[in-house]
Amino acid sequence: MINFILAIWVLSFCFVGALLTHAVVQFTNNILKNENKNRQDTLHHSPTYSPIRPKPMPNKETGFTVRSIR
């Protein structure tokens, strides 16, 4: 009987620990997403930001311009 109560106590302790860990991970993930969003917003509105990308240079060996597939 004592083993059964002890097993239930350990399982509930692990469950509460998993819930707390999940909450902390979600909270920090949300903070990181907000910081990244704010950084992108400030980047777009900064005076030095330029959306124009430089033209790709031709390959030295073949002479053809290689573009990366995105």
C-alpha positions as a printed NumPy array, in Angstrom:
array([[  0.   ,   0.   ,   0.   ],
       [  2.824,   2.388,   0.852],
       [  4.527,   1.545,  -2.441],
       [  1.338,   2.436,  -4.334],
       [  1.037,   5.816,  -2.588],
       [  4.726,   6.498,  -3.151],
       [  4.401,   5.632,  -6.855],
       [  1.424,   7.977,  -7.275],
       [  3.32 ,  10.757,  -5.447],
       [  6.398,  10.321,  -7.675],
       [  4.303,  10.274, -10.86 ],
       [  2.399,  13.409,  -9.842],
       [  5.697,  15.11 ,  -8.952],
       [  7.085,  14.253, -12.409],
       [  3.887,  15.475, -14.079],
       [  4.021,  18.831, -12.273],
       [  7.703,  19.154, -13.169],
       [  6.937,  18.486, -16.829],
       [  4.163,  21.098, -16.793],
       [  6.457,  23.695, -15.227],
       [  9.211,  22.931, -17.739],
       [  6.755,  23.247, -20.619],
       [  5.496,  26.591, -19.289],
       [  9.038,  27.967, -18.947],
       [  9.982,  26.825, -22.459],
       [  6.856,  28.393, -23.984],
       [  7.437,  31.638, -22.077],
       [ 11.07 ,  31.99 , -23.168],
       [ 10.176,  30.998, -26.737],
       [  7.532,  33.734, -26.825],
       [ 10.024,  36.304, -25.506],
       [ 12.592,  35.301, -28.136],
       [  9.998,  35.57 , -30.923],
       [  8.983,  39.052, -29.746],
       [ 12.613,  40.207, -29.588],
       [ 13.265,  38.884, -33.089],
       [ 10.115,  40.614, -34.394],
       [ 11.134,  43.911, -32.779],
       [ 14.618,  43.603, -34.249],
       [ 13.184,  43.08 , -37.746],
       [ 10.83 ,  46.044, -37.333],
       [ 13.647,  48.355, -36.282],
       [ 15.806,  47.049, -39.13 ],
       [ 13.156,  47.896, -41.719],
       [ 12.636,  51.396, -40.364],
       [ 16.294,  52.25 , -39.873],
       [ 17.76 ,  54.854, -42.27 ],
       [ 20.625,  52.56 , -43.292],
       [ 18.368,  49.656, -44.301],
       [ 18.319,  49.056, -48.045],
       [ 16.102,  46.353, -49.554],
       [ 18.188,  46.403, -52.756],
       [ 20.506,  43.401, -52.867],
       [ 23.762,  43.444, -54.843],
       [ 23.712,  41.68 , -58.196],
       [ 25.248,  38.2  , -58.209],
       [ 28.733,  38.045, -59.689],
       [ 29.479,  35.673, -62.59 ],
       [ 31.408,  32.507, -61.867],
       [ 35.125,  32.884, -62.648],
       [ 35.437,  29.467, -64.307],
       [ 32.294,  29.332, -66.454],
       [ 31.424,  33.014, -66.826],
       [ 27.775,  32.283, -65.971],
       [ 25.916,  33.87 , -63.094],
       [ 24.902,  31.261, -60.534],
       [ 21.774,  32.01 , -58.52 ],
       [ 20.868,  30.09 , -55.411],
       [ 17.472,  28.379, -55.371],
       [ 15.341,  29.486, -52.418]])
